[in-house]
Amino acid sequence: MTTDQTATPTLDHWIAGALTAGASERTAPVYDPALGEVTKHVRLGSTADVDTAVAAARAAYAGVDGKGGWGRSSIAKRQTVMFKFRELLDGRRDELAAILTSEHGKVLSDAAGEVARGIEVVEFACAMPQLAKGAYSQSVSTDVDVYSVKEPLGVVGIISPFNFPAMVPMWFFPIAIATGNTVVLKPSEKDPSVANWLAALLTEAGLPDGVFNVLHGDKEAVDGLLEHPDVASISFVGSTPIAQYVYEKGTAAGKRVQALGGAKNHMLVLPDADLDLVADSAVNAGFGSAGERCMAISVVLAVDPVGDELVDKIRDRMGKLVTGDGRGGADMGPLITREHRDKVAGYLDVATADGASVVVDGRGVVADGAADGFWLGPSLVDHVGTTSTVYTDEIFGPVLSIVRVASYAEGLALINGGPYGNGTAIFTNDGGAARRFQQDVEVGMVGINVPIPVPVAYHSFGGWKASLFGDAKAYGPSGVDFFTREKAITSRWLDPSQTSSGLNLGFPQNE
Ligand code: NAD
């Protein structure tokens, strides 16, 4: 394995429509997780690089003497770029999915699904002329009309996690750009190439230079964006501690912030559920993308007496899964880094120490791939106690926990008692029970016989509690609101036959 930087290419920032090395000397290695090898290094931007990226975005927003900037560009121009971008993306889905798999590790079919869900938001943004329409009230008073328009914020910052390097940035930037903002994206340093690829494609689609910029980096770049006076808003997705930090620091600096955090998603299985559907769903949602999804199911709450039968069904299905290189037809790929793999695997020791039973131990898996890949096979832990860190931590890997509960009420109390509120699902054939759950549960996204209830692009995505700081969800109507600010104009045009009604120092009233 090589860590020699001179032996690998270095990924530059994309600022003002061109690649640039920037001022910082710092870099980080980027791995192919299925090979366990460093394939490139990525630049880690400094505060000076943040200044350069934000200045480029600011210039593209403002234009010269108030003219030619993206902020004042016509709706037609923005829509034309979005349609073209969608067309280009659609034709090159496979290329994007392949880049994604080579740095993230998720299997190609899963990467293709990620790309498809990102394209959904681009398609939503193509409808911005309709979505961002204002409102008009004629004759609110004599000769007076009031209208509200939605204007862009200016330069917006997007900070994204490693687990969806294409989809999560696409939750935000199509809407930001279509509403007239300019963007600085700070992608995860673990799988950064997708961001540059998207930037080049936006340029090909006709987006003017500087409207979309990619600044690579780590905490220094994030802090630079949070502190920069010309950055109007921050859209963050990542772990809860960093989401909270970003929210507090960003809002303290006067910015609009939406910060989506971590999760621990529970699937509640009632005794009348179709257990084959439940087992398929638990395996798909627990081990897809090696469990590195914020909407992964990590806990199955089995209401008595279905536990034993369900565990058997899940174990049988797990036996059929192939773990290996995502380019080679495996069902599940590697984890993102060696350190993360070791941390996740460590929870299997914790499970044993805490009295749970490890039904399937993924540490023994022989992966269909290179020996140095960051492998951990699908793992199943039964009888997990709710005080164990296996239950309380967001493990973010292929470890599925089964918790036995005596009743619907006990399961619901566990879900509502946890710190997160991202996603959850109930499996039942009782419509009344499902409807009751929908209302009882304190979680932002709920599935009924659907294990990963990620809303479509025209409904907004976001959890409750420690899964989302701020009050704006991602994409959908909430996304349009987040990236625009409303201006209300009250206008009086006298009829040509009338004259001014004279002095009156009283507060204006409508008549
Ligand atoms: P992370 O919090 O480590 O990193 C997210 C971003 O923050 C990255 O761009 C990273 O460079 C930056 N960052 C990391 N440490 C920082 C620090 N100390 N100060 C400032 N910035 C910092 O998250 P990750 O490991 O990349 O992603 C996995 C996490 O993201 C999981 O917790 C997962 O649940 C969460 N996630 C949530 C959602 C959601 O919609 N709620 C979606 C995807 C992922």
Coordinates of C-alpha atoms in Angstrom, one line a residue, residues 187-406:
P187 CA -17.4 17.9 0.3
S188 CA -16.1 15.1 2.5
E189 CA -12.4 14.7 2.3
K190 CA -12.9 10.9 2.2
D191 CA -14.5 10.7 -1.2
P192 CA -14.0 14.1 -2.8
S193 CA -13.8 13.4 -6.6
V194 CA -17.5 13.3 -7.3
A195 CA -17.8 17.0 -6.4
N196 CA -15.2 18.0 -9.0
W197 CA -17.0 15.8 -11.6
L198 CA -20.3 17.5 -10.8
A199 CA -18.7 21.0 -11.1
A200 CA -17.3 20.2 -14.5
L201 CA -20.7 18.9 -15.6
L202 CA -22.4 22.1 -14.4
T203 CA -19.9 24.1 -16.5
E204 CA -20.7 21.9 -19.5
A205 CA -24.4 22.6 -18.9
G206 CA -23.7 26.3 -19.3
L207 CA -23.4 27.5 -15.7
P208 CA -21.3 30.6 -15.5
D209 CA -17.9 30.3 -13.8
G210 CA -18.0 31.0 -10.0
V211 CA -21.6 30.0 -9.5
F212 CA -20.6 26.6 -8.2
N213 CA -17.3 26.2 -6.5
V214 CA -15.7 23.2 -4.7
L215 CA -13.5 23.9 -1.8
H216 CA -11.8 20.7 -0.4
G217 CA -10.8 20.5 3.2
D218 CA -11.5 19.6 6.7
K219 CA -12.3 21.5 9.9
E220 CA -10.2 24.5 8.9
A221 CA -12.3 25.0 5.7
V222 CA -15.5 24.4 7.6
D223 CA -14.6 27.0 10.2
G224 CA -13.6 29.4 7.5
L225 CA -17.0 29.1 5.9
L226 CA -18.8 29.4 9.2
E227 CA -16.9 32.6 10.0
H228 CA -16.9 34.3 6.6
P229 CA -19.1 37.4 6.5
D230 CA -20.0 36.9 2.8
V231 CA -21.5 33.4 3.4
A232 CA -25.2 33.9 3.9
S233 CA -26.2 30.3 4.8
I234 CA -24.9 26.9 5.7
S235 CA -26.4 23.5 4.7
F236 CA -24.6 20.8 6.7
V237 CA -25.1 17.1 6.8
G238 CA -22.9 14.8 9.0
S239 CA -22.7 13.5 12.5
T240 CA -24.7 15.0 15.4
P241 CA -21.8 16.5 17.3
I242 CA -20.5 18.3 14.2
A243 CA -24.0 19.3 13.1
Q244 CA -24.6 20.9 16.5
Y245 CA -21.3 22.7 16.4
V246 CA -22.0 24.0 12.9
Y247 CA -25.4 25.1 13.9
E248 CA -24.3 27.0 16.9
K249 CA -21.3 28.6 15.3
G250 CA -23.1 29.5 12.1
T251 CA -26.1 31.0 13.7
A252 CA -23.9 32.9 16.2
A253 CA -22.3 34.4 13.1
G254 CA -25.8 35.5 11.9
K255 CA -26.2 32.9 9.2
R256 CA -29.2 30.8 8.2
V257 CA -28.3 27.2 9.1
Q258 CA -29.8 23.8 8.5
A259 CA -27.6 21.1 10.0
L260 CA -28.7 17.5 9.6
G261 CA -27.1 15.0 12.1
G262 CA -26.9 11.4 12.9
A263 CA -29.5 8.7 13.5
K264 CA -30.4 5.4 15.1
N265 CA -33.4 4.2 13.2
H266 CA -35.7 1.6 14.6
M267 CA -38.0 -0.8 12.8
L268 CA -41.0 -1.8 15.0
V269 CA -42.3 -5.2 14.1
L270 CA -45.8 -6.1 15.3
P271 CA -46.8 -9.8 15.6
D272 CA -49.3 -9.6 12.7
A273 CA -46.6 -8.4 10.2
D274 CA -45.6 -10.4 7.2
L275 CA -42.3 -11.8 8.5
D276 CA -40.8 -12.5 5.1
L277 CA -41.4 -8.9 4.1
V278 CA -39.9 -7.8 7.4
A279 CA -36.8 -10.0 7.1
D280 CA -36.2 -8.8 3.5
S281 CA -36.6 -5.2 4.6
A282 CA -34.4 -5.5 7.7
V283 CA -31.6 -7.1 5.7
N284 CA -31.9 -4.6 2.8
A285 CA -32.1 -1.5 5.1
G286 CA -29.6 -2.8 7.7
F287 CA -26.8 -3.9 5.3
G288 CA -27.3 -1.8 2.2
S289 CA -24.2 0.5 1.7
A290 CA -22.7 -1.5 4.6
G291 CA -25.0 0.2 7.0
E292 CA -23.4 3.6 6.3
R293 CA -26.7 5.3 5.6
C294 CA -28.3 7.9 7.9
M295 CA -31.6 6.1 7.1
A296 CA -30.2 2.6 7.7
I297 CA -32.3 0.4 10.0
S298 CA -29.9 -0.4 12.9
V299 CA -32.4 -1.7 15.5
V300 CA -35.3 -4.1 14.9
L301 CA -37.8 -4.0 17.8
A302 CA -39.4 -7.4 17.7
V303 CA -42.7 -7.5 19.6
D304 CA -43.3 -10.8 21.3
P305 CA -43.7 -13.5 20.2
V306 CA -42.1 -13.0 16.7
G307 CA -38.4 -12.6 17.8
D308 CA -37.1 -16.2 17.3
E309 CA -38.8 -16.7 14.0
L310 CA -37.7 -13.4 12.7
V311 CA -34.1 -13.9 13.8
D312 CA -34.1 -17.2 11.9
K313 CA -35.4 -15.6 8.8
I314 CA -32.9 -12.7 8.9
R315 CA -30.0 -15.1 9.5
D316 CA -31.0 -17.2 6.5
R317 CA -31.1 -14.2 4.2
M318 CA -27.7 -12.9 5.6
G319 CA -26.2 -16.2 4.6
K320 CA -26.9 -15.4 0.9
L321 CA -25.1 -12.0 0.9
V322 CA -21.8 -11.6 -0.9
T323 CA -19.4 -9.1 0.6
G324 CA -16.9 -7.8 -1.8
D325 CA -15.7 -5.2 -4.3
G326 CA -18.6 -3.2 -5.4
R327 CA -17.5 -3.3 -9.0
G328 CA -17.7 -7.1 -9.1
G329 CA -21.3 -7.9 -8.4
A330 CA -21.2 -8.2 -4.6
D331 CA -24.2 -7.3 -2.5
M332 CA -22.3 -5.3 0.1
G333 CA -19.0 -3.4 -0.2
P334 CA -16.3 -2.4 2.3
L335 CA -16.4 0.3 5.0
I336 CA -15.1 3.7 4.3
T337 CA -11.8 3.5 6.2
R338 CA -9.8 0.9 8.1
E339 CA -10.3 2.9 11.4
H340 CA -14.0 3.0 10.9
R341 CA -14.1 -0.7 10.1
D342 CA -12.1 -1.5 13.3
K343 CA -14.4 0.8 15.4
V344 CA -17.6 -0.9 14.0
A345 CA -16.1 -4.4 14.5
G346 CA -15.3 -3.5 18.1
Y347 CA -19.0 -3.3 18.8
L348 CA -19.2 -7.1 18.4
D349 CA -16.9 -7.5 21.4
V350 CA -19.0 -4.9 23.3
A351 CA -22.1 -6.9 22.5
T352 CA -20.7 -10.1 23.9
A353 CA -19.4 -8.3 27.0
D354 CA -22.8 -6.7 27.6
G355 CA -24.6 -10.1 27.4
A356 CA -26.1 -9.9 24.0
S357 CA -25.7 -12.9 21.6
V358 CA -23.8 -12.4 18.3
V359 CA -25.8 -14.5 15.9
V360 CA -23.8 -13.7 12.8
D361 CA -20.2 -12.4 13.2
G362 CA -19.1 -10.5 10.2
R363 CA -15.4 -10.5 11.2
G364 CA -15.1 -13.9 9.8
V365 CA -16.3 -13.0 6.4
V366 CA -14.1 -13.9 3.4
A367 CA -14.6 -10.9 1.1
D368 CA -14.8 -11.3 -2.6
G369 CA -12.0 -8.7 -3.1
A370 CA -8.5 -7.6 -2.2
A371 CA -7.1 -8.8 1.1
D372 CA -6.4 -5.3 2.3
G373 CA -9.9 -3.9 1.7
F374 CA -11.8 -2.5 4.7
W375 CA -14.1 -5.5 5.1
L376 CA -16.6 -6.4 7.7
G377 CA -19.4 -8.8 6.8
P378 CA -23.0 -8.3 7.8
S379 CA -23.4 -9.0 11.5
L380 CA -26.5 -9.7 13.6
V381 CA -26.8 -9.2 17.4
D382 CA -29.8 -10.5 19.3
H383 CA -31.1 -9.8 22.8
V384 CA -29.3 -6.4 22.8
G385 CA -29.9 -4.5 26.1
T386 CA -30.9 -0.9 25.8
T387 CA -28.2 0.3 28.1
S388 CA -25.4 -1.2 25.9
T389 CA -23.5 1.1 23.6
V390 CA -24.4 -1.3 20.8
Y391 CA -27.9 0.1 21.3
T392 CA -27.2 3.7 22.3
D393 CA -24.4 4.6 19.8
E394 CA -24.9 5.3 16.1
I395 CA -22.6 2.4 14.9
F396 CA -22.9 3.4 11.2
G397 CA -21.8 0.0 9.9
P398 CA -23.2 -3.5 9.0
V399 CA -24.3 -4.4 12.6
L400 CA -28.0 -5.0 13.0
S401 CA -29.4 -5.2 16.5
I402 CA -32.5 -7.1 17.6
V403 CA -34.2 -5.8 20.8
R404 CA -37.1 -8.0 22.1
V405 CA -40.0 -6.0 23.4
A406 CA -43.3 -7.1 25.0

